Structures are given as C-alpha cells and as structure tokens.
Amino acid sequence: MERKTTQISQAEVERQLTLCDDICRVTGQWADKPLALVDTYGCQQNEADSERIRGYLERMGFGFTDDPEQARIIVINTCAIREHAEQRVLGNVGALVHTKRRHPEQLICLCGCMVQEKHVAEKIRQSYRHVDLVFGPHALWKFPEMVHTLLTQRGRIFSVADEAGSIAEGIPTVRQDGIKAWVSIMYGCNNFCTYCIVPYVRGRERSRTIADIAAEAENMAASGTKEIMLLGQNVNSFGLGSENGETFPQLLHALDGVVPRIRFMTSHPKDLSDALIEEMAHSKSVCPQFHLPVQSGSDRILQEMNRHYTREHYLERVRALRSAIPNVGLTTDIIAGFPGETDAEFEDTLSLVEQVRYDSAYTFIYSPRQGTRAAAMENQVDEAIKHERLSRLIALQEGITKEQLTGCIGRTEDVLVEGASRRQAGFVSGRTGRGMMVNFEGNEEWIGQIVPVQITGSGTNTLRGIRK
Ligand code: SAH
Ligand code: SF4
Ligand code: F3S
C-alpha cells in the first residue's frame, strides 16, 4: 500500500464543523444538556488529541462529566506503549457493559493508539460488542461524521485502516488548563526503535508548518496561555522531508517571545544538533530543560534497540548542552530488561545514570509489543530479573533527584504559578524554568504570573521557597 501523508483540506474540516452544528441542533432539542466523558491514557500526544475531541464535542452541544452514568457519549482515548496500559483500558471498557445496559442510548467510543493495532480492533469487534465506535489516530479529524452516522442510524463503525496519516488544521479544542497548553507540531515516527509500537500505530512522521503553529501559539497567548509544550515523538526531525525545508531551531526562533515559556519533547539523541543547542541558549522563552531519552547505557543494547547512537555520543551531547546552557535540567526515559540485556549491560545503564545525574527519569520494564522486532527476539529477560533491575534503577535515581533538588537551595528562581497547593492552604505551587515543582506561601491571584522565589528547602520530588 502506498503510504503518503494527506493534508486534510480546509473544506473537509469545514464539513466536519457543519456536521457538528447539525448534531448541535438535534442535541439542543433534548430535554437535558447532553454530557460527554473523555478519558485519556498514554502520553501528551493523546492528551492533545483529547483536547480536539472535546473541542468537537463542545461544538456538538455537549457539556462534560466524569461520571459514566451521566454520559450520553463516552470516549476512551487509549495507549499501546506497554501491556499494562492495554490491560487497564480493556478492564475499564469491559466494565462499561453494565453502564450501557442501564443506558442503552449511550454511545461508547474507543480511539487512540491501541485500537490501531489490528489484533486489538478484532478483539473489540468480537468480544466488546457494547462498543459502538472505534477509530485510530488517523481518523480523529472525522470524528463528527462518525458520531453523526451513529446518531442517525444504529450499527457500529470501525475506522482503523492502516494509513500513513494525515494533518488537519482548524479543529477546535477545549483545553484542560488555561495557563499551560500542549501543541502538537508533528505526528508519527520514522525511527522504528525495535521495542516500540508507536511507528506502527501513529504512521509516518509529518510536520505542521511554522506558520500554522505560530498562528496557534499567538491565539493561545492572546487568551492567556503562559507556557506551551511543543509535542512530537522526535522534535529534532521537525520539518525533515517536508517541501519547505523548515527546521526545529527555526520553529523555536519563530516562537520566541510569543509566550513567556516554551518547552518541548521528545528529543532523539541521534538528531540533537548544535544549531538547536545554540537556539535554546539564546532564546528568551525556551526553558532550560531537556528531555533526552537514553533508554540504555550499553552500546550493544542501544544497537539492538536501533537507536543509532552510542553511549559516548550521548554523553558528548550532554556535555554540549551543559556547557551552552548552565543550570539546564536533564530528564530521560530508560528501559530495564530489554531482550538479551545481561547484568553487566544493565550495570552500564546504572553507571550512565550516575554519570549524567538527571533531575528525574521515567523508568520502564521492557514490555513486548506484538509486531515489533524486539518482541520476536528469543532471549527475553525473566520477569523477576526485570523487576529487580527496575527497583535498583529507581532507587539510584531517587537519590540523585534528591541531591539535584537540594542543590537548588539558596538560588532564586523564576516560578510560573500554576495553582493553589494541593497539600497546604495558603500555599501556591508552580515550576522553575528547569522544571522543578516549588511550593510557597502565596496568593491565588498570582496564578498565571511568573514570580521570583528563593528556594529554602527540598523534599523527595519538590522544592519549598519564599517569594522575594
Ligand atoms: N519518542 C520518544 C518516546 C516515546 S514512548 C522517544 O523516542 O524517546 C515513551 C517511552 O516509553 C520511551 O522513551 C521508552 O522508554 C518507553 N517504551 C516504549 N516502548 C516500550 C516498551 N515496549 N516497553 C517498555 N518501555 C517502552
Ligand atoms: Fe518509539 Fe523510538 Fe519513535 Fe520514540 S523514536 S516513538 S521510542 S520508535
Ligand atoms: Fe501511548 Fe500512543 Fe503516546 S502508544 S505513549 S498514546 S503515542
């Protein structure tokens, strides 16, 4: 099958919005305002997609609820990255059979990465017959059309064809947070790390244009957004393969000053360029925080993972970042127990963690994903060993995180106040540029402001301070 990116035309998106308005006229006649429940699993890309699903639903006349009993539509946006994520979703979807029995008019929709896997879509078709609509990430832009069909004629819809993927501009959003926002700058992935399902379910890499992203950022700034997180599976390859030759450093340059704070994730170490480091060092808005997944500290395992860099290359990039951006905070992702990983190779990961001294690390037990190369490898690591390695890794990183936090005591940091503290009345919390959470005595009127805070203490994962 030919796999090429499709730009969904403006006319097509307009047609979807017209369908939303048609649905809105129908829901407007119902006795009560209909409610929708949108439940999201997985990464920020999925959160960003759910904001668009909510945007469409709002335009269809729906309000929102967290209670499945109250919901006329339930949308579950799923993740396929690890077995555990899939089991949780299937458990929750299974339980909805009872809710639907009590409310037969309820529409149950499953979307996201997990349903894009053929065997999962088949399982839902056969065994989860209370699910009405199933659509993968490629079909999200036509959600209104699918809902319209279900409301006008009964039946089930499965839209999970294996496509290269599309880009659609102009879909409305309902954002969860007024201060911070996610912005997808690209979709899909071309890297095919041997453990990872993402390229199979999210299609090939494709980038939006700088003009479209800048227009969205300007709109958000005008409505009060203070921090934007730019999202992509490998932001360093933003623009590669597109006709206009745009690059990620150029995007950061264009966005500088549009909002007070910009962050981005994820960066692939193989493509982290000096141009990006330089742009970051000079940018006013880009925060001194860098998420740079290493996955393993062993050259042999990195090669088996198809990561295209060595431990030494990674460490060199870390040195380059630290020398250009003093006080940069580094975070990472690490997998324990990749097939064939020996004790000595795992020790290499521990020693790399000691050497880099991350602010924090997301650590995972390797989980075989059907259809990926690593899942077919014969030398799978024993579950008990994987768990034991993960515990050692977590313990090591916890100690380093604590030390990194303690190292901030005495500094004065700019903190974007995000909300009232969840733990203490009369306190507010927010993040430093480097990404550390700080709690300090304060006033809810400061929410949304960037204020100087002197750091006076630290806990396991957060800092304490006093506003200067
Ligand atoms: N594109 C990003 C990350 C995407 S997924 C990157 O390249 O870094 C987020 C993290 O999940 C990965 O960095 C990896 O550490 C982890 N992960 C992915 N597939 C996994 C699997 N099969 N088992 C365990 N962890 C996995
Ligand atoms: Fe998965 Fe690798 Fe792509 Fe990240 S870069 S999404 S880990 S295939
Ligand atoms: Fe999960 Fe899909 Fe994100 S598999 S981690 S939701 S890209």
Short mmCIF file of C-alpha atoms and ligand atoms in Angstrom, two decimals:
data_model
loop_
_atom_site.label_atom_id
_atom_site.label_comp_id
_atom_site.label_asym_id
_atom_site.label_seq_id
_atom_site.Cartn_x
_atom_site.Cartn_y
_atom_site.Cartn_z
CA MET A 1 0.00 0.00 0.00
CA GLU A 2 1.26 3.47 -0.78
CA ARG A 3 1.94 5.37 2.44
CA LYS A 4 1.78 9.07 1.86
CA THR A 5 0.78 11.92 4.10
CA THR A 6 -2.52 13.56 3.38
CA GLN A 7 -3.21 17.16 4.25
CA ILE A 8 -6.88 17.26 5.12
CA SER A 9 -8.31 20.17 3.15
CA GLN A 10 -9.89 23.16 4.85
CA ALA A 11 -13.14 22.29 3.05
CA GLU A 12 -13.13 18.83 4.66
CA VAL A 13 -12.55 20.28 8.15
CA GLU A 14 -15.33 22.82 7.48
CA ARG A 15 -17.63 19.95 6.54
CA GLN A 16 -16.89 18.31 9.89
CA LEU A 17 -17.73 21.55 11.69
CA THR A 18 -21.01 21.82 9.77
CA LEU A 19 -21.83 18.28 10.89
CA CYS A 20 -21.09 19.35 14.48
CA ASP A 21 -23.59 22.19 14.04
CA ASP A 22 -26.19 19.74 12.64
CA ILE A 23 -25.70 17.50 15.68
CA CYS A 24 -25.92 20.56 17.94
CA ARG A 25 -29.36 21.38 16.55
CA VAL A 26 -30.51 17.86 17.45
CA THR A 27 -28.95 17.79 20.93
CA GLY A 28 -30.38 21.28 21.57
CA GLN A 29 -33.87 19.75 21.45
CA TRP A 30 -33.14 17.09 24.05
CA ALA A 31 -34.70 17.63 27.47
CA ASP A 32 -31.34 17.97 29.27
CA LYS A 33 -28.00 19.25 28.02
CA PRO A 34 -26.16 16.07 26.97
CA LEU A 35 -22.86 15.27 28.67
CA ALA A 36 -19.72 13.57 27.39
CA LEU A 37 -16.96 11.77 29.25
CA VAL A 38 -13.49 11.78 27.67
CA ASP A 39 -10.95 9.54 29.39
CA THR A 40 -7.33 9.70 28.26
CA TYR A 41 -4.49 7.19 28.65
CA GLY A 42 -0.90 7.49 27.45
CA CYS A 43 1.30 10.40 26.56
CA GLN A 44 0.82 14.12 25.97
CA GLN A 45 0.12 13.45 22.29
CA ASN A 46 -3.00 11.65 23.40
CA GLU A 47 -3.88 14.48 25.81
CA ALA A 48 -3.56 16.91 22.90
CA ASP A 49 -5.79 14.69 20.75
CA SER A 50 -8.38 14.54 23.54
CA GLU A 51 -8.46 18.34 23.61
CA ARG A 52 -9.52 18.22 19.96
CA ILE A 53 -12.13 15.54 20.65
CA ARG A 54 -13.53 17.76 23.42
CA GLY A 55 -13.44 20.72 21.03
CA TYR A 56 -15.59 18.83 18.54
CA LEU A 57 -17.94 17.59 21.28
CA GLU A 58 -18.44 21.07 22.67
CA ARG A 59 -19.36 22.28 19.20
CA MET A 60 -21.89 19.42 19.02
CA GLY A 61 -23.57 20.86 22.12
CA PHE A 62 -22.11 18.56 24.78
CA GLY A 63 -21.03 19.50 28.28
CA PHE A 64 -18.56 17.33 30.20
CA THR A 65 -18.75 14.92 33.12
CA ASP A 66 -16.55 12.38 34.88
CA ASP A 67 -19.48 10.12 35.71
CA PRO A 68 -20.16 7.30 33.20
CA GLU A 69 -23.79 7.08 34.41
CA GLN A 70 -24.41 10.66 33.30
CA ALA A 71 -22.63 10.48 29.95
CA ARG A 72 -24.52 10.25 26.65
CA ILE A 73 -21.15 9.72 24.90
CA ILE A 74 -18.09 8.06 26.39
CA VAL A 75 -14.77 8.41 24.53
CA ILE A 76 -11.78 6.41 25.75
CA ASN A 77 -8.51 7.53 24.17
CA THR A 78 -6.13 4.59 24.52
CA CYS A 79 -2.39 3.91 24.64
CA ALA A 80 -0.47 0.88 23.36
CA ILE A 81 3.01 1.57 24.65
CA ARG A 82 3.07 -1.20 27.26
CA GLU A 83 0.99 -4.27 28.05
CA HIS A 84 -0.12 -2.79 31.37
CA ALA A 85 -1.68 0.27 29.66
CA GLU A 86 -3.71 -2.01 27.40
CA GLN A 87 -4.92 -4.24 30.22
CA ARG A 88 -6.19 -1.25 32.19
CA VAL A 89 -8.17 0.04 29.23
CA LEU A 90 -9.71 -3.33 28.44
CA GLY A 91 -10.72 -3.76 32.08
CA ASN A 92 -12.43 -0.37 32.14
CA VAL A 93 -14.15 -0.87 28.80
CA GLY A 94 -15.38 -4.28 29.91
CA ALA A 95 -16.99 -2.73 32.99
CA LEU A 96 -18.97 -0.31 30.81
CA VAL A 97 -21.15 -3.17 29.61
CA HIS A 98 -23.21 -2.73 32.79
CA THR A 99 -23.50 1.05 32.42
CA LYS A 100 -24.66 0.64 28.85
CA ARG A 101 -27.29 -1.91 29.93
CA ARG A 102 -28.75 0.78 32.21
CA HIS A 103 -28.50 3.46 29.48
CA PRO A 104 -28.94 1.72 26.11
CA GLU A 105 -28.82 5.04 24.21
CA GLN A 106 -25.24 5.65 25.40
CA LEU A 107 -22.54 5.77 22.67
CA ILE A 108 -19.25 4.13 23.65
CA CYS A 109 -16.22 5.15 21.55
CA LEU A 110 -12.68 3.80 21.69
CA CYS A 111 -9.89 5.66 19.93
CA GLY A 112 -6.15 6.19 20.05
CA CYS A 113 -3.07 4.07 19.53
CA MET A 114 -4.27 0.75 20.95
CA VAL A 115 -7.21 0.33 18.58
CA GLN A 116 -4.93 0.99 15.62
CA GLU A 117 -3.39 -2.45 16.31
CA LYS A 118 -5.17 -4.98 14.13
CA HIS A 119 -5.46 -7.71 16.74
CA VAL A 120 -6.95 -5.31 19.29
CA ALA A 121 -9.52 -3.91 16.85
CA GLU A 122 -10.50 -7.50 16.06
CA LYS A 123 -10.85 -8.38 19.75
CA ILE A 124 -13.15 -5.39 20.29
CA ARG A 125 -15.19 -6.30 17.24
CA GLN A 126 -15.71 -9.86 18.55
CA SER A 127 -15.79 -9.57 22.32
CA TYR A 128 -16.71 -5.98 23.27
CA ARG A 129 -19.96 -5.66 21.40
CA HIS A 130 -21.17 -2.75 23.52
CA VAL A 131 -18.54 -0.53 21.88
CA ASP A 132 -20.19 1.46 19.08
CA LEU A 133 -17.31 3.39 17.52
CA VAL A 134 -13.65 2.52 17.12
CA PHE A 135 -11.22 4.87 15.38
CA GLY A 136 -7.45 5.22 15.22
CA PRO A 137 -5.39 8.42 15.42
CA HIS A 138 -5.52 8.79 11.62
CA ALA A 139 -9.31 9.15 11.65
CA LEU A 140 -9.68 11.61 14.53
CA TRP A 141 -10.36 14.55 12.20
CA LYS A 142 -13.61 12.93 11.02
CA PHE A 143 -15.00 12.18 14.50
CA PRO A 144 -18.10 14.41 13.87
CA GLU A 145 -19.00 12.47 10.74
CA MET A 146 -18.82 9.18 12.61
CA VAL A 147 -20.92 10.45 15.53
CA HIS A 148 -23.46 11.88 13.07
CA THR A 149 -23.82 8.47 11.42
CA LEU A 150 -24.27 6.72 14.77
CA LEU A 151 -26.92 9.20 15.91
CA THR A 152 -28.91 8.89 12.69
CA GLN A 153 -28.60 5.16 12.05
CA ARG A 154 -27.72 2.37 14.51
CA GLY A 155 -24.82 -0.01 13.94
CA ARG A 156 -21.12 0.01 14.72
CA ILE A 157 -18.30 1.90 12.99
CA PHE A 158 -14.66 0.78 12.79
CA SER A 159 -12.29 3.30 11.20
CA VAL A 160 -8.86 1.78 11.75
CA ALA A 161 -7.37 1.46 8.26
CA ASP A 162 -3.57 1.36 8.18
CA GLU A 163 -2.76 4.75 6.67
CA ALA A 164 0.38 6.87 6.60
CA GLY A 165 -1.51 9.54 8.49
CA SER A 166 -2.81 13.00 7.94
CA ILE A 167 -2.54 16.56 9.15
CA ALA A 168 -5.71 18.55 9.78
CA GLU A 169 -5.65 22.24 10.73
CA GLY A 170 -8.51 24.19 12.26
CA ILE A 171 -10.05 21.55 14.57
CA PRO A 172 -11.47 23.32 17.66
CA THR A 173 -10.03 22.46 21.09
CA VAL A 174 -11.18 22.54 24.69
CA ARG A 175 -8.01 22.91 26.73
CA GLN A 176 -7.75 21.41 30.21
CA ASP A 177 -5.58 24.18 31.56
CA GLY A 178 -5.66 27.92 30.83
CA ILE A 179 -2.03 28.57 31.77
CA LYS A 180 -0.20 25.68 30.14
CA ALA A 181 -1.01 24.14 26.77
CA TRP A 182 0.17 21.30 24.58
CA VAL A 183 0.76 21.90 20.90
CA SER A 184 1.47 19.02 18.54
CA ILE A 185 4.00 20.21 15.98
CA MET A 186 4.38 16.90 14.20
CA TYR A 187 2.79 13.47 14.18
CA GLY A 188 4.06 9.91 13.79
CA CYS A 189 7.55 8.47 13.93
CA ASN A 190 10.04 7.03 11.42
CA ASN A 191 12.59 5.62 13.83
CA PHE A 192 11.36 2.10 14.46
CA CYS A 193 13.20 1.51 17.72
CA THR A 194 12.89 -2.26 17.92
CA TYR A 195 10.84 -2.27 21.16
CA CYS A 196 8.36 0.42 20.16
CA ILE A 197 4.83 0.24 18.78
CA VAL A 198 4.43 3.97 18.03
CA PRO A 199 5.55 3.96 14.36
CA TYR A 200 3.02 1.18 13.66
CA VAL A 201 0.07 2.96 15.24
CA ARG A 202 0.85 6.62 14.56
CA GLY A 203 2.12 6.30 10.99
CA ARG A 204 4.99 8.13 9.31
CA GLU A 205 6.49 11.34 10.55
CA ARG A 206 4.82 14.52 9.27
CA SER A 207 5.21 18.12 10.38
CA ARG A 208 2.91 21.08 10.50
CA THR A 209 4.16 24.38 9.09
CA ILE A 210 5.80 27.04 11.25
CA ALA A 211 3.13 29.50 10.08
CA ASP A 212 0.27 27.28 11.32
CA ILE A 213 1.99 26.58 14.66
CA ALA A 214 2.87 30.26 15.20
CA ALA A 215 -0.73 31.30 14.47
CA GLU A 216 -2.00 28.81 17.06
CA ALA A 217 0.57 29.99 19.61
CA GLU A 218 -0.38 33.63 19.06
CA ASN A 219 -4.06 32.82 19.58
CA MET A 220 -3.25 31.00 22.80
CA ALA A 221 -1.06 33.83 24.05
CA ALA A 222 -3.92 36.24 23.39
CA SER A 223 -6.23 34.12 25.52
CA GLY A 224 -3.81 33.97 28.45
CA THR A 225 -1.62 30.87 27.89
CA LYS A 226 1.77 31.34 29.54
CA GLU A 227 3.53 28.11 28.70
CA ILE A 228 3.46 25.96 25.60
CA MET A 229 4.78 22.41 25.40
CA LEU A 230 5.65 21.55 21.80
CA LEU A 231 5.00 17.87 21.14
CA GLY A 232 6.43 15.33 18.75
CA GLN A 233 7.98 11.86 19.01
CA ASN A 234 11.25 13.29 17.71
CA VAL A 235 11.11 17.07 17.57
CA ASN A 236 14.67 17.23 16.23
CA SER A 237 13.48 15.92 12.91
CA PHE A 238 10.70 18.52 12.66
CA GLY A 239 10.35 19.62 9.02
CA LEU A 240 12.56 16.87 7.60
CA GLY A 241 11.02 15.53 4.46
CA SER A 242 8.59 18.41 4.08
CA GLU A 243 8.88 20.57 0.98
CA ASN A 244 9.51 23.87 2.75
CA GLY A 245 12.77 22.74 4.43
CA GLU A 246 11.79 24.14 7.83
CA THR A 247 13.74 23.02 10.91
CA PHE A 248 13.10 22.77 14.65
CA PRO A 249 15.58 25.54 15.62
CA GLN A 250 13.76 27.80 13.12
CA LEU A 251 10.45 26.96 14.77
CA LEU A 252 11.83 27.85 18.22
CA HIS A 253 13.18 31.09 16.79
CA ALA A 254 9.79 31.99 15.32
CA LEU A 255 8.02 31.29 18.61
CA ASP A 256 10.47 33.15 20.85
CA GLY A 257 8.64 35.83 22.80
CA VAL A 258 5.16 34.74 21.67
CA VAL A 259 4.55 33.16 25.10
CA PRO A 260 6.73 33.59 28.19
CA ARG A 261 7.65 29.90 28.35
CA ILE A 262 8.25 27.21 25.79
CA ARG A 263 9.18 23.59 26.45
CA PHE A 264 9.34 20.67 24.05
CA MET A 265 9.50 16.90 23.99
CA THR A 266 10.81 14.45 22.87
CA SER A 267 14.33 14.82 21.52
CA HIS A 268 16.12 11.87 19.97
CA PRO A 269 19.83 11.94 20.91
CA LYS A 270 20.90 10.90 17.40
CA ASP A 271 19.48 14.10 15.89
CA LEU A 272 20.26 16.65 18.61
CA SER A 273 22.12 19.36 16.70
CA ASP A 274 24.43 22.19 17.74
CA ALA A 275 22.01 24.55 15.99
CA LEU A 276 19.27 23.53 18.43
CA ILE A 277 21.52 23.92 21.47
CA GLU A 278 22.54 27.37 20.25
CA GLU A 279 18.96 28.45 19.61
CA MET A 280 17.99 27.28 23.09
CA ALA A 281 20.89 29.09 24.70
CA HIS A 282 19.84 32.39 23.10
CA SER A 283 16.07 32.08 23.28
CA LYS A 284 14.21 34.13 25.89
CA SER A 285 11.21 31.81 26.06
CA VAL A 286 12.68 28.32 25.80
CA CYS A 287 13.15 26.91 29.29
CA PRO A 288 16.45 25.35 30.41
CA GLN A 289 15.01 21.84 30.47
CA PHE A 290 15.85 18.98 28.17
CA HIS A 291 14.15 15.59 27.98
CA LEU A 292 16.66 13.30 26.30
CA PRO A 293 15.67 9.62 26.48
CA VAL A 294 18.74 7.40 26.66
CA GLN A 295 16.93 4.02 27.00
CA SER A 296 20.17 2.15 27.89
CA GLY A 297 23.80 2.82 28.81
CA SER A 298 25.13 -0.19 26.90
CA ASP A 299 26.36 0.21 23.31
CA ARG A 300 25.32 -3.30 22.37
CA ILE A 301 21.78 -2.85 23.70
CA LEU A 302 21.49 0.57 22.05
CA GLN A 303 22.35 -1.08 18.76
CA GLU A 304 19.83 -3.88 19.33
CA MET A 305 17.28 -1.17 20.07
CA ASN A 306 18.09 0.52 16.72
CA ARG A 307 18.78 3.82 18.46
CA HIS A 308 21.64 4.95 16.16
CA TYR A 309 23.89 6.45 18.83
CA THR A 310 26.50 5.22 21.28
CA ARG A 311 26.88 5.88 24.97
CA GLU A 312 29.82 8.17 24.19
CA HIS A 313 27.86 10.18 21.62
CA TYR A 314 25.07 10.61 24.15
CA LEU A 315 27.47 11.76 26.86
CA GLU A 316 29.09 14.19 24.43
CA ARG A 317 25.67 15.74 23.66
CA VAL A 318 25.02 16.08 27.40
CA ARG A 319 28.34 17.92 27.81
CA ALA A 320 27.50 20.22 24.88
CA LEU A 321 24.10 21.02 26.42
CA ARG A 322 25.55 21.72 29.85
CA SER A 323 28.31 23.95 28.57
CA ALA A 324 25.93 26.07 26.43
CA ILE A 325 23.04 26.20 28.92
CA PRO A 326 24.25 26.41 32.51
CA ASN A 327 21.71 25.07 35.01
CA VAL A 328 19.94 23.03 32.32
CA GLY A 329 17.79 20.28 33.84
CA LEU A 330 18.04 16.91 32.14
CA THR A 331 15.41 14.19 32.25
CA THR A 332 15.29 10.85 30.48
CA ASP A 333 13.48 7.58 29.71
CA ILE A 334 15.10 4.22 30.47
CA ILE A 335 14.03 0.64 29.74
CA ALA A 336 15.16 -2.17 32.05
CA GLY A 337 15.29 -5.75 30.79
CA PHE A 338 15.40 -5.34 27.02
CA PRO A 339 15.80 -8.82 25.41
CA GLY A 340 19.30 -10.19 25.93
CA GLU A 341 20.33 -7.50 28.43
CA THR A 342 22.97 -9.02 30.71
CA ASP A 343 23.73 -7.98 34.29
CA ALA A 344 26.87 -6.21 33.07
CA GLU A 345 24.93 -4.35 30.39
CA PHE A 346 22.39 -3.22 32.95
CA GLU A 347 25.28 -2.03 35.15
CA ASP A 348 26.29 0.17 32.19
CA THR A 349 22.89 1.83 32.42
CA LEU A 350 23.33 2.43 36.14
CA SER A 351 26.77 3.90 35.62
CA LEU A 352 25.44 6.23 32.91
CA VAL A 353 22.71 7.42 35.27
CA GLU A 354 25.37 8.11 37.91
CA GLN A 355 27.44 9.99 35.39
CA VAL A 356 24.71 12.19 33.87
CA ARG A 357 22.87 12.97 37.11
CA TYR A 358 19.37 13.54 35.75
CA ASP A 359 16.80 15.68 37.53
CA SER A 360 14.40 12.78 37.05
CA ALA A 361 13.93 9.68 34.93
CA TYR A 362 10.90 7.80 33.62
CA THR A 363 11.83 4.17 34.06
CA PHE A 364 10.07 1.20 32.47
CA ILE A 365 10.21 -2.55 32.45
CA TYR A 366 10.56 -3.78 28.89
CA SER A 367 7.15 -4.89 27.63
CA PRO A 368 6.96 -6.98 24.44
CA ARG A 369 4.66 -5.38 21.81
CA GLN A 370 3.19 -7.66 19.17
CA GLY A 371 4.62 -6.94 15.71
CA THR A 372 7.81 -5.19 16.88
CA ARG A 373 11.24 -6.71 16.25
CA ALA A 374 12.22 -6.99 19.91
CA ALA A 375 9.08 -8.96 20.77
CA ALA A 376 10.25 -11.69 18.40
CA MET A 377 13.73 -11.89 19.94
CA GLU A 378 14.31 -15.22 21.65
CA ASN A 379 16.37 -14.14 24.64
CA GLN A 380 13.60 -12.41 26.64
CA VAL A 381 14.66 -11.49 30.18
CA ASP A 382 12.97 -13.20 33.10
CA GLU A 383 10.19 -11.10 34.73
CA ALA A 384 11.73 -11.31 38.22
CA ILE A 385 15.09 -10.05 36.92
CA LYS A 386 13.41 -7.18 35.06
CA HIS A 387 11.63 -6.11 38.25
CA GLU A 388 14.76 -6.36 40.32
CA ARG A 389 16.67 -4.21 37.80
CA LEU A 390 13.92 -1.62 37.72
CA SER A 391 13.92 -1.33 41.53
CA ARG A 392 17.68 -0.75 41.58
CA LEU A 393 17.38 1.88 38.89
CA ILE A 394 14.56 3.67 40.69
CA ALA A 395 16.45 3.65 43.99
CA LEU A 396 19.55 5.09 42.33
CA GLN A 397 17.63 7.84 40.55
CA GLU A 398 15.65 8.75 43.68
CA GLY A 399 18.90 9.53 45.48
CA ILE A 400 20.15 11.65 42.57
CA THR A 401 16.83 13.51 42.26
CA LYS A 402 17.04 14.37 45.94
CA GLU A 403 20.58 15.68 45.53
CA GLN A 404 19.63 17.74 42.48
CA LEU A 405 16.77 19.31 44.44
CA THR A 406 18.98 20.04 47.44
CA GLY A 407 21.48 21.67 45.09
CA CYS A 408 18.88 24.35 44.28
CA ILE A 409 18.58 25.58 47.87
CA GLY A 410 19.70 29.18 48.17
CA ARG A 411 19.05 30.02 44.49
CA THR A 412 16.38 32.46 43.37
CA GLU A 413 14.26 31.01 40.58
CA ASP A 414 11.52 32.37 38.33
CA VAL A 415 8.43 30.31 39.05
CA LEU A 416 5.28 30.23 36.89
CA VAL A 417 2.47 29.93 39.45
CA GLU A 418 0.17 27.14 38.26
CA GLY A 419 -2.36 26.83 41.07
CA ALA A 420 -3.17 26.53 44.73
CA SER A 421 -1.03 23.95 46.51
CA ARG A 422 -2.86 20.66 46.87
CA ARG A 423 -1.25 19.99 50.22
CA GLN A 424 -1.34 23.22 52.19
CA ALA A 425 -3.91 26.01 52.46
CA GLY A 426 -2.45 29.47 51.78
CA PHE A 427 0.25 27.98 49.57
CA VAL A 428 0.64 28.02 45.79
CA SER A 429 2.77 25.86 43.51
CA GLY A 430 4.48 26.21 40.19
CA ARG A 431 7.56 25.22 38.22
CA THR A 432 11.00 26.68 37.79
CA GLY A 433 12.34 27.10 34.25
CA ARG A 434 14.28 23.89 34.80
CA GLY A 435 11.01 22.11 35.52
CA MET A 436 11.15 21.58 39.27
CA MET A 437 7.94 21.99 41.28
CA VAL A 438 8.07 24.61 44.07
CA ASN A 439 5.52 25.15 46.89
CA PHE A 440 5.48 28.53 48.63
CA GLU A 441 3.21 30.70 50.70
CA GLY A 442 1.14 32.82 48.38
CA ASN A 443 -1.95 34.19 46.98
CA GLU A 444 -4.18 32.65 44.34
CA GLU A 445 -4.15 35.97 42.48
CA TRP A 446 -0.61 35.13 41.47
CA ILE A 447 -1.79 32.17 39.38
CA GLY A 448 -0.53 32.68 35.84
CA GLN A 449 2.27 35.05 36.89
CA ILE A 450 5.99 34.39 36.84
CA VAL A 451 7.41 35.41 40.21
CA PRO A 452 10.90 35.25 41.78
CA VAL A 453 11.13 32.67 44.55
CA GLN A 454 14.04 31.99 46.84
CA ILE A 455 14.47 28.25 47.33
CA THR A 456 14.70 27.39 51.01
CA GLY A 457 14.21 23.63 51.22
CA SER A 458 13.53 20.41 49.37
CA GLY A 459 11.54 17.19 49.69
CA THR A 460 11.52 13.93 47.70
CA ASN A 461 10.27 15.47 44.47
CA THR A 462 9.56 19.14 45.15
CA LEU A 463 11.12 22.34 46.46
CA ARG A 464 9.97 24.84 49.07
CA GLY A 465 10.56 28.57 48.86
CA ILE A 466 9.66 32.14 49.74
CA ARG A 467 8.55 34.78 47.27
CA LYS A 468 11.17 37.52 47.06
N1 SAH B 1 9.56 9.19 21.06
C1 SAH B 1 10.03 9.16 22.37
C2 SAH B 1 9.30 8.32 23.37
C3 SAH B 1 8.06 7.63 23.07
S1 SAH B 1 7.42 6.42 24.14
C4 SAH B 1 11.48 8.73 22.32
O1 SAH B 1 11.99 8.30 21.34
O2 SAH B 1 12.13 8.79 23.33
C5 SAH B 1 7.96 6.88 25.75
C6 SAH B 1 8.90 5.90 26.36
O3 SAH B 1 8.26 4.66 26.58
C7 SAH B 1 10.12 5.55 25.55
O4 SAH B 1 11.11 6.52 25.61
C8 SAH B 1 10.56 4.24 26.16
O5 SAH B 1 11.43 4.45 27.23
C9 SAH B 1 9.25 3.65 26.68
N2 SAH B 1 8.84 2.48 25.89
C10 SAH B 1 8.50 2.46 24.59
N3 SAH B 1 8.19 1.20 24.22
C11 SAH B 1 8.36 0.41 25.31
C12 SAH B 1 8.22 -0.98 25.57
N4 SAH B 1 7.86 -1.82 24.62
N5 SAH B 1 8.47 -1.42 26.82
C13 SAH B 1 8.87 -0.57 27.80
N6 SAH B 1 9.02 0.74 27.62
C14 SAH B 1 8.77 1.24 26.39
FE1 SF4 B 2 9.20 4.89 19.64
FE2 SF4 B 2 11.72 5.25 19.00
FE3 SF4 B 2 9.83 6.58 17.69
FE4 SF4 B 2 10.37 7.19 20.21
S1 SF4 B 2 11.77 7.42 18.47
S2 SF4 B 2 8.36 6.91 19.31
S3 SF4 B 2 10.87 5.23 21.10
S4 SF4 B 2 10.16 4.37 17.66
FE1 F3S B 3 0.83 5.62 24.06
FE2 F3S B 3 0.35 6.34 21.61
FE3 F3S B 3 1.51 8.01 23.24
S1 F3S B 3 1.08 4.38 22.24
S2 F3S B 3 2.61 6.71 24.64
S3 F3S B 3 -0.52 7.22 23.45
S4 F3S B 3 1.86 7.82 21.04
#
